[in-house]
Every structure is written in C-alpha cells, then in structure tokens.
Amino acid sequence: MARYHGTPKRGHWSSRLGFIMASAGSAVGLGNIWKFPYITGMHGGGAFVLFFLICIALIGIPLMIAEMVIGRHTHKDPVGAFRTLAGGPWSMVGWLGVTAGFVILSYYCVVAGWAVNYLWLAIKGTFGGGHIQQVPELFSSLLASDLSQLFWQALFMGATIWIVLGGVSDGLERASKLMMPVLFLILIVLTVRGLFSPGGPRALSFLFTPNWRMLDAAAMLEAMGHAFFTLSLGMGAMLTYGSYANERTNIPNVAITVSIMDTCVALLSGIAIFSIVFTYGMAPAAGPGLVFKTLPILFSQMQGGTFVAILFFLLLVFAALTSSISLLEVVVAYYCDEKKWQRRTATLVMGFLIFLLGVPSALSNHLLADVHFIGGRNFLDSIDLVATNYILPLGALFIAIFTGWVMTTRVARGEIEKGTVNFHFYPLWHFLIKYVSPIMVAILFLSKIGLI
Ligand code: PFF
C-alpha cells in the first residue's frame, strides 16, 4: 500500500482500469438513464443535446481534472484536501461536498429503490402480455405505499453500505468492475434493438437534429446543471476518487475517458428509450415519469417485453448502485481521514443516518404529500432542488476558482504532468478552469438563486 502514497492506512485503486471503472461508475447513474432522456424530451431534443455536449467539454472535463488533481495531490478527503492546500475558509468547500454527498444520497436511494422495485416486478413477469391494464397504475400505487417505498429504499441502502464496507479496492473497485461491463452490454443490446425498431430513425433525428427555437435560457441552465450532476462534479466525489489514485496515473486521460463514457451512456440510453417511445407513438416529453410510467406501458405491449424490462431495470439498478457508493464514500472518507473513525463504523453509522434523512423523501408522495417546501414542492423534490441546483454549482464554482486562481501553476501543472510527462493541453485547461468555468458556473448559480 505504501508503494502508492504516503498514508499507508488509506485505500487505493489496484489498477488504472479500476480507477476508470469506479469513476465511470460514479458518473453513470440515474442521471444518465432516468434524468437525461426525460429532460432532453422536455427541452425538444437536438439543440439541448448539443449544448449539453458543449458544457461537458468546456466545464465538465476541466472540472473533473481539477477535482482529481486536488484529490491526488493531497491523498485526502475533500475537507482534508482543502485544509491541506489552503486552510481557512477553503475547508468550507470540502464541507459543502460532504454535506452534498449526505443529502443527495438520502433521496437518490429512494429513486433507486423504485428501480429495484421495478426490477422485481419485471422478474415476476408483471410487464409481460396480459397485464396491460394494471401497468399504468403501478407507479402511482408504489408512490401511494409508504411501507413499500421504505422497504425498497432500505434494501438499496443496505446494498450500498455493504459494498462500501468492503473498502476501496475490494469494495468500490471490484463492484464497479463487475457491474459496469454488464451495464455496457445491456445498454448496447437495448440500443441496437431500438435502432432496428420502427421508431429508431425518429429517435436519432430527435436527439441529433438541432431545433434552436427550443433552446431557451431555462434549457441552457438545465443542460449546464445536468453536466455537473451527471459527471458527479461539484461535491468532491471525483476528488475523493482521485485521492485513491497513484502517482503514475495520467489524470487528464482518465477524466476524458470517464466523461466520454458517461456521455455515451446518456446518448445510448436516449436512443434506446426514444426508439421505444416513438415506435409506440408516445410523446417524448413525459417528464420524470418517462422511465417509470411510459416505458413499462410500452414493455407490456412489445414482444419479449418481460425480457427487455428485466434488462432495462437491471441497467438502471447497476447504474444507480455504482453511483450511490461514491456518494457514501465521500462521507465515509471524511470520517475516516479527519475524525479517524474506523471504516466500518463510519460506513454503518453514516449509512444509517443517511437512510433516516431519506425517510421523509420516501414518504413525500403519500404520508407527507401535503407538506410543502420550496415553491410548493414536496420534500424529495425540494431537497433535490437544493442539492443539484444550488449546492453542486456552488461547489463547482469554488473548485474552479480554487484551481484557477489559488493553486499555483507549479502545483497544478506538476500534479497533472506526473502521469503524462508533458500535458500539451495544459494552457487550454488552465484557461478553461480559470475563466470559462467560473464565469459559466457563476451565471448558472446566479440565475438559480434568481439574481439574473
Ligand atoms: N453522477 C450520478 C448520476 O448521474 O446519477 C449522480 C451523482 C453521483 C452525483 C455522485 C454526484 C455524485 F457525487
């Protein structure tokens, strides 16, 4: 272990491939398969997708490199990393990240629990022929049952805790290396199947033909915000994963590979889902219910629907699990590194507390349906709004400012070039992280809080 870095008790990735798979696992999640298709559908496709790709290239990749650089340079959790590099108020950025991990995981497990429930329904054959009448009601009856939501949430959280208990290489890395290839395989099967279905060509033109009239300010902000969420940026997850990398790892190479993998999964999910939607003449703008309401109806109409449904929900559960473990890891790393807790204690205690915070989210559609928070939203939607619209962009803004303006070129360039000898794109990266990312993220944040 000491061969990799100075703190012998910390975990580390056993290989570069393991680091890539774990980071791609963190990035690829509900955001790609559940959220990206439905927000793309709501914002009219093509132009939104193009702007999203621009955000990934101009802000996402530079920020991922920045987070990994800070993590690998310090080999610490987010709070420890900022304290080591700058101290003072900068430690707050780490704190923001740990809090975001705690909060996001609480409701992420609830939505992932829905996916596990649907996987179970698919295995039972609920989406096979003959049950079409019941399918549209499945989602509302799940949301109306507090107990079953709590059950599936607890099951998913239990799986997350179990993997994180295994440690960095034997838990996070091994789980990601097992699940990610299966995920890619399932996705390819579903995409090819979609492309050859009658709705395939329409799905392609919907996703890739820009309709500029649909690209208003709200769509642009949504695309930018989603770029952070989908790449797990702004809260120290990539920083924490970077802290387990060894000195020989080529960070820009890993960050670019992970971003490309994440983007491909989002686009392929879009193709797979919209092909089915268009084949059956449904509207693409179904909103958050696209995956849980629209698709199951279509599964129940197609030949071999049970099999396709099992594949699809397995894909969703695997994607969610490789992301949830990274959210818990950020919190656990803080308690292990800073508070010197045992990994086992930190994982069990924090996992349980996060589960408790998730309870009101699980109950927010039924028992607590009349309790409203921000703008009349229920608990789950409000907490999601705060985390993804405010905390992540704010975290990303500080990380960009820190890397571009506070970290010295000597440290940043030295760290980036450890695994590459000469990173020709360094001036471009530095320009993007110093000017472009902070300005774009600041615009996003100020508009979210209603100042512009
Ligand atoms: N990137 C994940 C997704 O797309 O579902 C969500 C996520 C995971 C966000 C980890 C932030 C994070 F730290």
Short mmCIF file of C-alpha atoms and ligand atoms in Angstrom, two decimals:
data_model
loop_
_atom_site.label_atom_id
_atom_site.label_comp_id
_atom_site.label_asym_id
_atom_site.label_seq_id
_atom_site.Cartn_x
_atom_site.Cartn_y
_atom_site.Cartn_z
CA MET A 1 0.00 0.00 0.00
CA ALA A 2 2.76 2.42 0.97
CA ARG A 3 4.09 2.00 -2.55
CA TYR A 4 1.23 4.14 -3.79
CA HIS A 5 1.26 7.08 -1.41
CA GLY A 6 2.26 8.33 1.96
CA THR A 7 -0.69 7.34 4.13
CA PRO A 8 -0.44 3.58 4.45
CA LYS A 9 -3.87 3.08 6.01
CA ARG A 10 -5.81 4.71 3.18
CA GLY A 11 -7.21 2.58 0.42
CA HIS A 12 -6.13 2.84 -3.22
CA TRP A 13 -7.19 1.57 -6.63
CA SER A 14 -5.43 -1.61 -7.63
CA SER A 15 -5.11 -0.52 -11.27
CA ARG A 16 -5.76 2.34 -13.70
CA LEU A 17 -8.64 0.36 -15.14
CA GLY A 18 -10.13 0.05 -11.67
CA PHE A 19 -9.90 3.83 -11.18
CA ILE A 20 -11.57 4.43 -14.57
CA MET A 21 -14.33 1.90 -13.94
CA ALA A 22 -15.08 3.23 -10.45
CA SER A 23 -15.14 6.86 -11.66
CA ALA A 24 -17.26 5.97 -14.68
CA GLY A 25 -19.49 4.03 -12.28
CA SER A 26 -19.91 7.15 -10.16
CA ALA A 27 -20.68 9.28 -13.19
CA VAL A 28 -23.03 6.86 -14.93
CA GLY A 29 -26.18 6.72 -12.83
CA LEU A 30 -29.83 7.64 -12.59
CA GLY A 31 -28.75 10.95 -14.11
CA ASN A 32 -27.93 9.25 -17.41
CA ILE A 33 -30.73 6.75 -17.75
CA TRP A 34 -33.58 8.39 -15.86
CA LYS A 35 -32.92 12.13 -15.97
CA PHE A 36 -31.06 12.83 -19.23
CA PRO A 37 -33.71 11.27 -21.51
CA TYR A 38 -36.60 13.00 -19.78
CA ILE A 39 -35.05 16.47 -19.65
CA THR A 40 -33.96 16.06 -23.28
CA GLY A 41 -37.53 15.11 -24.13
CA MET A 42 -38.90 18.13 -22.31
CA HIS A 43 -36.50 20.54 -24.00
CA GLY A 44 -37.09 19.30 -27.52
CA GLY A 45 -34.02 17.14 -28.23
CA GLY A 46 -31.21 18.13 -30.65
CA ALA A 47 -30.20 21.66 -29.67
CA PHE A 48 -30.39 20.79 -25.98
CA VAL A 49 -28.16 17.75 -26.52
CA LEU A 50 -25.63 19.83 -28.45
CA PHE A 51 -25.46 22.49 -25.75
CA PHE A 52 -25.11 19.77 -23.11
CA LEU A 53 -22.13 18.34 -25.01
CA ILE A 54 -20.53 21.80 -25.13
CA CYS A 55 -20.95 22.11 -21.33
CA ILE A 56 -19.34 18.70 -20.82
CA ALA A 57 -16.35 19.72 -22.94
CA LEU A 58 -15.87 23.28 -21.66
CA ILE A 59 -16.75 22.93 -17.98
CA GLY A 60 -17.19 19.24 -17.15
CA ILE A 61 -13.88 17.80 -18.30
CA PRO A 62 -11.72 20.68 -16.94
CA LEU A 63 -13.50 20.45 -13.58
CA MET A 64 -13.11 16.70 -13.37
CA ILE A 65 -9.39 17.09 -14.00
CA ALA A 66 -9.30 19.78 -11.29
CA GLU A 67 -11.07 17.62 -8.70
CA MET A 68 -8.86 14.61 -9.41
CA VAL A 69 -5.74 16.78 -9.27
CA ILE A 70 -6.67 18.19 -5.84
CA GLY A 71 -7.51 14.70 -4.58
CA ARG A 72 -4.38 13.00 -5.85
CA HIS A 73 -2.11 15.81 -4.73
CA THR A 74 -3.29 15.60 -1.12
CA HIS A 75 -4.47 11.97 -0.85
CA LYS A 76 -7.19 13.23 1.43
CA ASP A 77 -10.97 13.54 1.73
CA PRO A 78 -12.50 16.84 0.46
CA VAL A 79 -12.29 18.68 3.80
CA GLY A 80 -8.74 17.49 4.49
CA ALA A 81 -7.69 18.28 0.92
CA PHE A 82 -8.78 21.92 1.05
CA ARG A 83 -7.44 22.32 4.57
CA THR A 84 -4.04 20.98 3.50
CA LEU A 85 -3.82 23.09 0.36
CA ALA A 86 -5.17 26.40 1.62
CA GLY A 87 -6.84 26.09 5.00
CA GLY A 88 -9.08 28.80 6.43
CA PRO A 89 -12.42 29.30 4.74
CA TRP A 90 -11.48 26.98 1.86
CA SER A 91 -12.16 23.99 4.14
CA MET A 92 -15.79 25.03 3.82
CA VAL A 93 -15.73 23.87 0.19
CA GLY A 94 -14.89 20.40 1.42
CA TRP A 95 -17.64 20.63 3.97
CA LEU A 96 -20.11 21.63 1.29
CA GLY A 97 -19.14 18.50 -0.63
CA VAL A 98 -19.53 16.15 2.33
CA THR A 99 -22.93 17.69 3.10
CA ALA A 100 -23.97 17.33 -0.54
CA GLY A 101 -22.97 13.65 -0.52
CA PHE A 102 -25.07 13.10 2.59
CA VAL A 103 -28.10 14.94 1.22
CA ILE A 104 -28.03 13.63 -2.37
CA LEU A 105 -27.61 10.02 -1.28
CA SER A 106 -30.64 10.31 1.02
CA TYR A 107 -33.10 10.78 -1.83
CA TYR A 108 -31.01 9.03 -4.51
CA CYS A 109 -31.72 5.79 -2.58
CA VAL A 110 -35.45 6.45 -2.72
CA VAL A 111 -35.49 6.81 -6.51
CA ALA A 112 -33.08 3.88 -6.87
CA GLY A 113 -35.46 1.92 -4.63
CA TRP A 114 -38.22 2.49 -7.21
CA ALA A 115 -35.88 0.98 -9.82
CA VAL A 116 -35.25 -2.09 -7.64
CA ASN A 117 -39.00 -2.47 -7.17
CA TYR A 118 -39.50 -2.34 -10.95
CA LEU A 119 -36.74 -4.88 -11.47
CA TRP A 120 -38.57 -7.19 -9.10
CA LEU A 121 -41.86 -6.57 -10.93
CA ALA A 122 -40.16 -7.27 -14.24
CA ILE A 123 -38.71 -10.54 -12.93
CA LYS A 124 -42.18 -11.53 -11.72
CA GLY A 125 -43.42 -11.02 -15.28
CA THR A 126 -45.67 -8.06 -14.49
CA PHE A 127 -44.75 -6.34 -17.75
CA GLY A 128 -45.45 -9.43 -19.85
CA GLY A 129 -48.51 -9.59 -22.04
CA GLY A 130 -51.90 -9.82 -20.43
CA HIS A 131 -51.34 -7.35 -17.60
CA ILE A 132 -51.53 -4.17 -19.65
CA GLN A 133 -54.42 -2.74 -17.66
CA GLN A 134 -52.50 -2.70 -14.41
CA VAL A 135 -49.26 -1.22 -15.72
CA PRO A 136 -50.17 2.49 -15.77
CA GLU A 137 -51.29 2.27 -12.14
CA LEU A 138 -48.13 0.58 -10.90
CA PHE A 139 -46.22 3.78 -10.34
CA SER A 140 -48.98 5.61 -8.52
CA SER A 141 -49.62 2.59 -6.32
CA LEU A 142 -45.90 2.40 -5.47
CA LEU A 143 -45.85 6.10 -4.57
CA ALA A 144 -49.00 5.64 -2.51
CA SER A 145 -47.42 2.91 -0.41
CA ASP A 146 -45.11 4.38 2.21
CA LEU A 147 -44.10 1.00 3.50
CA SER A 148 -43.05 -0.50 0.22
CA GLN A 149 -41.06 2.61 -0.69
CA LEU A 150 -39.26 2.38 2.66
CA PHE A 151 -38.61 -1.29 2.07
CA TRP A 152 -37.00 -0.80 -1.35
CA GLN A 153 -35.09 2.26 -0.15
CA ALA A 154 -33.71 0.26 2.79
CA LEU A 155 -32.76 -2.63 0.52
CA PHE A 156 -30.87 -0.35 -1.85
CA MET A 157 -29.15 1.50 1.01
CA GLY A 158 -28.19 -1.86 2.52
CA ALA A 159 -26.51 -2.87 -0.75
CA THR A 160 -24.68 0.46 -0.91
CA ILE A 161 -23.41 0.08 2.67
CA TRP A 162 -22.36 -3.50 2.03
CA ILE A 163 -20.18 -2.54 -0.94
CA VAL A 164 -18.61 0.47 0.81
CA LEU A 165 -17.81 -1.71 3.84
CA GLY A 166 -15.58 -3.75 1.51
CA GLY A 167 -13.16 -0.82 1.12
CA VAL A 168 -11.69 0.97 -1.86
CA SER A 169 -10.22 -1.81 -3.99
CA ASP A 170 -12.21 -4.78 -2.67
CA GLY A 171 -15.50 -2.90 -2.39
CA LEU A 172 -15.88 0.10 -4.71
CA GLU A 173 -13.46 -1.03 -7.39
CA ARG A 174 -14.50 -4.65 -7.51
CA ALA A 175 -18.22 -3.81 -7.61
CA SER A 176 -17.71 -1.27 -10.40
CA LYS A 177 -15.53 -3.65 -12.42
CA LEU A 178 -18.24 -6.27 -12.17
CA MET A 179 -21.27 -4.08 -12.84
CA MET A 180 -20.00 -1.62 -15.46
CA PRO A 181 -19.25 -4.17 -18.21
CA VAL A 182 -22.67 -5.77 -17.68
CA LEU A 183 -24.21 -2.32 -17.84
CA PHE A 184 -22.50 -1.53 -21.15
CA LEU A 185 -23.52 -4.87 -22.59
CA ILE A 186 -27.18 -4.42 -21.64
CA LEU A 187 -27.15 -0.89 -22.99
CA ILE A 188 -25.72 -1.99 -26.33
CA VAL A 189 -28.33 -4.74 -26.65
CA LEU A 190 -31.14 -2.27 -25.90
CA THR A 191 -29.73 0.37 -28.25
CA VAL A 192 -29.27 -1.99 -31.19
CA ARG A 193 -32.76 -3.34 -30.60
CA GLY A 194 -34.09 0.22 -30.53
CA LEU A 195 -32.26 1.28 -33.69
CA PHE A 196 -33.79 -1.57 -35.64
CA SER A 197 -37.30 -0.88 -34.36
CA PRO A 198 -39.66 1.35 -36.39
CA GLY A 199 -39.06 4.28 -34.01
CA GLY A 200 -35.25 4.10 -34.32
CA PRO A 201 -34.71 6.67 -37.10
CA ARG A 202 -37.05 9.13 -35.41
CA ALA A 203 -35.22 8.73 -32.13
CA LEU A 204 -31.94 9.55 -33.89
CA SER A 205 -33.31 12.63 -35.57
CA PHE A 206 -34.98 13.76 -32.34
CA LEU A 207 -31.71 13.51 -30.44
CA PHE A 208 -29.36 14.83 -33.09
CA THR A 209 -31.24 17.37 -35.21
CA PRO A 210 -30.99 20.75 -33.50
CA ASN A 211 -34.19 22.69 -33.09
CA TRP A 212 -32.73 26.01 -31.98
CA ARG A 213 -36.10 27.59 -31.13
CA MET A 214 -36.43 25.18 -28.20
CA LEU A 215 -33.08 26.23 -26.70
CA ASP A 216 -34.14 29.00 -24.32
CA ALA A 217 -32.30 30.20 -21.21
CA ALA A 218 -34.07 27.65 -19.00
CA ALA A 219 -32.96 24.81 -21.26
CA MET A 220 -29.36 26.06 -21.26
CA LEU A 221 -29.27 26.27 -17.47
CA GLU A 222 -30.77 22.82 -17.16
CA ALA A 223 -28.12 21.44 -19.54
CA MET A 224 -25.31 23.08 -17.57
CA GLY A 225 -26.65 21.93 -14.19
CA HIS A 226 -27.06 18.44 -15.53
CA ALA A 227 -23.47 18.40 -16.78
CA PHE A 228 -22.29 18.62 -13.14
CA PHE A 229 -24.75 16.11 -11.82
CA THR A 230 -24.07 13.51 -14.46
CA LEU A 231 -20.29 13.77 -14.09
CA SER A 232 -20.55 13.70 -10.26
CA LEU A 233 -18.88 17.10 -10.02
CA GLY A 234 -19.07 19.92 -7.52
CA MET A 235 -19.11 17.87 -4.32
CA GLY A 236 -15.77 16.15 -4.10
CA ALA A 237 -16.72 12.68 -5.33
CA MET A 238 -14.12 12.80 -8.10
CA LEU A 239 -11.74 14.47 -5.66
CA THR A 240 -12.16 11.57 -3.24
CA TYR A 241 -11.74 9.01 -6.03
CA GLY A 242 -8.67 10.92 -7.27
CA SER A 243 -7.22 10.69 -3.76
CA TYR A 244 -7.03 6.90 -4.14
CA ALA A 245 -5.06 7.11 -7.41
CA ASN A 246 -1.32 6.52 -7.58
CA GLU A 247 1.27 8.96 -8.88
CA ARG A 248 1.67 7.22 -12.22
CA THR A 249 -1.94 7.76 -13.24
CA ASN A 250 -2.47 10.08 -16.18
CA ILE A 251 -5.31 12.20 -14.78
CA PRO A 252 -6.38 14.10 -17.93
CA ASN A 253 -6.56 10.80 -19.74
CA VAL A 254 -8.77 9.24 -17.04
CA ALA A 255 -11.03 12.32 -16.80
CA ILE A 256 -11.55 12.47 -20.56
CA THR A 257 -12.21 8.72 -20.80
CA VAL A 258 -14.74 8.86 -17.95
CA SER A 259 -16.52 11.89 -19.42
CA ILE A 260 -16.75 10.24 -22.84
CA MET A 261 -18.09 7.02 -21.30
CA ASP A 262 -20.67 8.95 -19.32
CA THR A 263 -21.80 10.94 -22.34
CA CYS A 264 -22.05 7.81 -24.48
CA VAL A 265 -24.22 6.10 -21.87
CA ALA A 266 -26.56 9.11 -21.77
CA LEU A 267 -26.85 9.24 -25.57
CA LEU A 268 -27.28 5.48 -25.96
CA SER A 269 -29.97 5.47 -23.23
CA GLY A 270 -31.67 8.28 -25.10
CA ILE A 271 -31.60 6.27 -28.34
CA ALA A 272 -32.84 3.10 -26.61
CA ILE A 273 -35.66 4.87 -24.76
CA PHE A 274 -36.88 7.21 -27.51
CA SER A 275 -36.87 4.40 -30.09
CA ILE A 276 -39.39 2.57 -27.92
CA VAL A 277 -41.34 5.77 -27.24
CA PHE A 278 -41.60 6.65 -30.95
CA THR A 279 -42.30 3.08 -32.06
CA TYR A 280 -45.48 3.18 -29.98
CA GLY A 281 -46.38 6.74 -30.92
CA MET A 282 -45.96 8.22 -27.42
CA ALA A 283 -44.89 11.77 -26.57
CA PRO A 284 -41.20 12.23 -25.70
CA ALA A 285 -41.95 14.99 -23.18
CA ALA A 286 -43.47 12.76 -20.48
CA GLY A 287 -41.23 14.25 -17.76
CA PRO A 288 -39.88 12.35 -14.74
CA GLY A 289 -42.40 9.55 -15.28
CA LEU A 290 -40.82 8.61 -18.63
CA VAL A 291 -38.90 5.66 -17.25
CA PHE A 292 -41.34 4.54 -14.56
CA LYS A 293 -44.68 5.19 -16.27
CA THR A 294 -44.31 5.44 -20.04
CA LEU A 295 -41.71 2.73 -20.65
CA PRO A 296 -43.45 -0.01 -18.62
CA ILE A 297 -46.62 0.51 -20.65
CA LEU A 298 -44.58 0.03 -23.80
CA PHE A 299 -42.79 -3.03 -22.38
CA SER A 300 -46.18 -4.58 -21.78
CA GLN A 301 -47.10 -4.06 -25.44
CA MET A 302 -43.97 -5.41 -27.06
CA GLN A 303 -42.98 -8.94 -27.85
CA GLY A 304 -40.41 -10.19 -25.37
CA GLY A 305 -41.33 -7.25 -23.14
CA THR A 306 -40.56 -9.11 -19.92
CA PHE A 307 -37.02 -9.78 -21.02
CA VAL A 308 -36.44 -6.21 -22.23
CA ALA A 309 -37.91 -4.87 -18.97
CA ILE A 310 -35.61 -7.06 -16.86
CA LEU A 311 -32.59 -5.87 -18.85
CA PHE A 312 -33.64 -2.25 -18.63
CA PHE A 313 -34.27 -2.16 -14.88
CA LEU A 314 -31.14 -4.17 -14.17
CA LEU A 315 -29.28 -1.50 -16.13
CA LEU A 316 -30.90 1.20 -14.02
CA VAL A 317 -30.16 -0.54 -10.69
CA PHE A 318 -26.50 -1.21 -11.57
CA ALA A 319 -26.02 2.37 -12.71
CA ALA A 320 -27.58 3.70 -9.51
CA LEU A 321 -25.53 1.42 -7.27
CA THR A 322 -22.14 2.33 -8.72
CA SER A 323 -23.08 6.00 -8.15
CA SER A 324 -24.54 5.64 -4.66
CA ILE A 325 -21.37 4.00 -3.40
CA SER A 326 -19.38 7.07 -4.49
CA LEU A 327 -21.76 9.37 -2.64
CA LEU A 328 -21.39 7.36 0.57
CA GLU A 329 -17.62 7.13 0.07
CA VAL A 330 -17.27 10.94 0.19
CA VAL A 331 -18.90 10.99 3.64
CA VAL A 332 -17.05 7.91 4.89
CA ALA A 333 -13.67 9.24 3.67
CA TYR A 334 -14.22 12.40 5.71
CA TYR A 335 -14.92 10.50 8.93
CA CYS A 336 -12.02 8.11 8.38
CA ASP A 337 -9.43 10.72 7.37
CA GLU A 338 -10.40 13.63 9.56
CA LYS A 339 -12.11 12.05 12.56
CA LYS A 340 -10.03 8.86 12.48
CA TRP A 341 -13.10 6.64 12.67
CA GLN A 342 -12.79 3.02 11.62
CA ARG A 343 -14.08 2.50 8.09
CA ARG A 344 -16.65 0.01 9.38
CA THR A 345 -18.05 2.40 12.00
CA ALA A 346 -18.13 5.34 9.60
CA THR A 347 -19.93 3.33 6.91
CA LEU A 348 -22.54 1.82 9.22
CA VAL A 349 -23.27 4.97 11.22
CA MET A 350 -23.33 7.35 8.27
CA GLY A 351 -25.23 4.89 6.08
CA PHE A 352 -27.91 4.61 8.75
CA LEU A 353 -28.16 8.37 9.28
CA ILE A 354 -28.43 8.97 5.54
CA PHE A 355 -31.15 6.36 5.39
CA LEU A 356 -33.03 8.25 8.13
CA LEU A 357 -32.76 11.53 6.22
CA GLY A 358 -34.18 9.68 3.20
CA VAL A 359 -37.30 8.61 5.11
CA PRO A 360 -39.19 11.91 4.60
CA SER A 361 -38.29 11.70 0.89
CA ALA A 362 -39.77 8.21 0.71
CA LEU A 363 -42.91 9.43 2.46
CA SER A 364 -43.15 12.64 0.46
CA ASN A 365 -45.60 11.32 -2.10
CA HIS A 366 -48.17 9.94 0.32
CA LEU A 367 -47.97 10.43 4.09
CA LEU A 368 -46.18 13.77 3.74
CA ALA A 369 -47.76 14.72 0.42
CA ASP A 370 -49.44 17.76 1.94
CA VAL A 371 -46.27 19.11 3.50
CA HIS A 372 -44.85 21.60 1.04
CA PHE A 373 -41.48 23.29 0.95
CA ILE A 374 -39.78 25.32 -1.76
CA GLY A 375 -42.34 26.64 -4.27
CA GLY A 376 -44.99 24.13 -3.20
CA ARG A 377 -42.69 21.15 -3.85
CA ASN A 378 -42.72 18.05 -1.69
CA PHE A 379 -39.73 17.07 0.46
CA LEU A 380 -37.98 14.90 -2.16
CA ASP A 381 -38.27 17.48 -4.93
CA SER A 382 -37.20 20.32 -2.63
CA ILE A 383 -34.11 18.57 -1.34
CA ASP A 384 -33.18 17.55 -4.90
CA LEU A 385 -33.63 21.16 -6.00
CA VAL A 386 -31.37 22.49 -3.24
CA ALA A 387 -28.67 19.90 -3.81
CA THR A 388 -28.47 19.87 -7.59
CA ASN A 389 -29.37 23.47 -8.35
CA TYR A 390 -27.56 25.24 -5.54
CA ILE A 391 -25.01 23.10 -3.72
CA LEU A 392 -23.41 21.41 -6.75
CA PRO A 393 -22.99 24.59 -8.84
CA LEU A 394 -21.71 26.47 -5.79
CA GLY A 395 -19.24 23.68 -5.04
CA ALA A 396 -18.17 23.61 -8.69
CA LEU A 397 -17.72 27.39 -8.70
CA PHE A 398 -15.42 27.30 -5.68
CA ILE A 399 -13.45 24.34 -7.00
CA ALA A 400 -12.89 26.14 -10.33
CA ILE A 401 -11.86 29.39 -8.60
CA PHE A 402 -9.59 27.49 -6.26
CA THR A 403 -7.83 25.57 -9.01
CA GLY A 404 -7.62 28.50 -11.42
CA TRP A 405 -6.72 31.29 -9.02
CA VAL A 406 -5.46 29.92 -5.71
CA MET A 407 -3.49 26.80 -6.60
CA THR A 408 -0.12 27.69 -8.01
CA THR A 409 0.75 26.65 -11.54
CA ARG A 410 3.72 24.77 -10.15
CA VAL A 411 1.49 22.55 -8.00
CA ALA A 412 -1.29 22.15 -10.57
CA ARG A 413 0.95 21.52 -13.56
CA GLY A 414 3.30 19.34 -11.53
CA GLU A 415 0.40 17.18 -10.41
CA ILE A 416 -1.23 16.93 -13.83
CA GLU A 417 2.00 16.03 -15.53
CA LYS A 418 3.01 13.35 -13.02
CA GLY A 419 1.47 10.65 -15.14
CA THR A 420 1.90 12.25 -18.56
CA VAL A 421 5.35 13.89 -18.60
CA ASN A 422 4.09 16.71 -20.82
CA PHE A 423 0.44 17.68 -20.98
CA HIS A 424 0.29 19.77 -24.17
CA PHE A 425 -3.19 20.98 -23.41
CA TYR A 426 -2.21 22.47 -20.07
CA PRO A 427 -2.60 26.12 -21.25
CA LEU A 428 -6.05 25.31 -22.67
CA TRP A 429 -7.09 23.53 -19.46
CA HIS A 430 -5.79 26.41 -17.36
CA PHE A 431 -7.68 28.96 -19.45
CA LEU A 432 -10.90 26.96 -19.21
CA ILE A 433 -10.66 26.41 -15.46
CA LYS A 434 -9.54 29.97 -14.73
CA TYR A 435 -12.01 31.93 -16.85
CA VAL A 436 -14.59 29.88 -18.74
CA SER A 437 -15.77 27.51 -15.99
CA PRO A 438 -16.10 30.11 -13.21
CA ILE A 439 -17.95 32.55 -15.47
CA MET A 440 -20.34 29.95 -16.85
CA VAL A 441 -20.95 28.40 -13.44
CA ALA A 442 -21.43 31.81 -11.83
CA ILE A 443 -24.07 32.66 -14.42
CA LEU A 444 -25.79 29.35 -13.71
CA PHE A 445 -25.70 29.87 -9.96
CA LEU A 446 -26.84 33.48 -10.01
CA SER A 447 -29.74 32.61 -12.24
CA LYS A 448 -30.71 29.71 -9.99
CA ILE A 449 -30.91 32.00 -6.98
CA GLY A 450 -32.87 34.50 -9.05
CA LEU A 451 -30.26 37.27 -9.22
CA ILE A 452 -30.07 37.37 -13.02
N1 PFF B 1 -23.50 11.13 -11.50
C1 PFF B 1 -24.61 10.49 -10.86
C2 PFF B 1 -25.73 10.30 -11.86
O1 PFF B 1 -25.62 10.76 -12.99
O2 PFF B 1 -26.74 9.70 -11.49
C3 PFF B 1 -25.10 11.22 -9.66
C4 PFF B 1 -24.03 11.64 -8.70
C5 PFF B 1 -23.20 10.68 -8.13
C6 PFF B 1 -23.86 12.98 -8.41
C7 PFF B 1 -22.16 11.07 -7.30
C8 PFF B 1 -22.85 13.39 -7.58
C9 PFF B 1 -22.02 12.42 -7.05
F1 PFF B 1 -21.05 12.78 -6.26
#
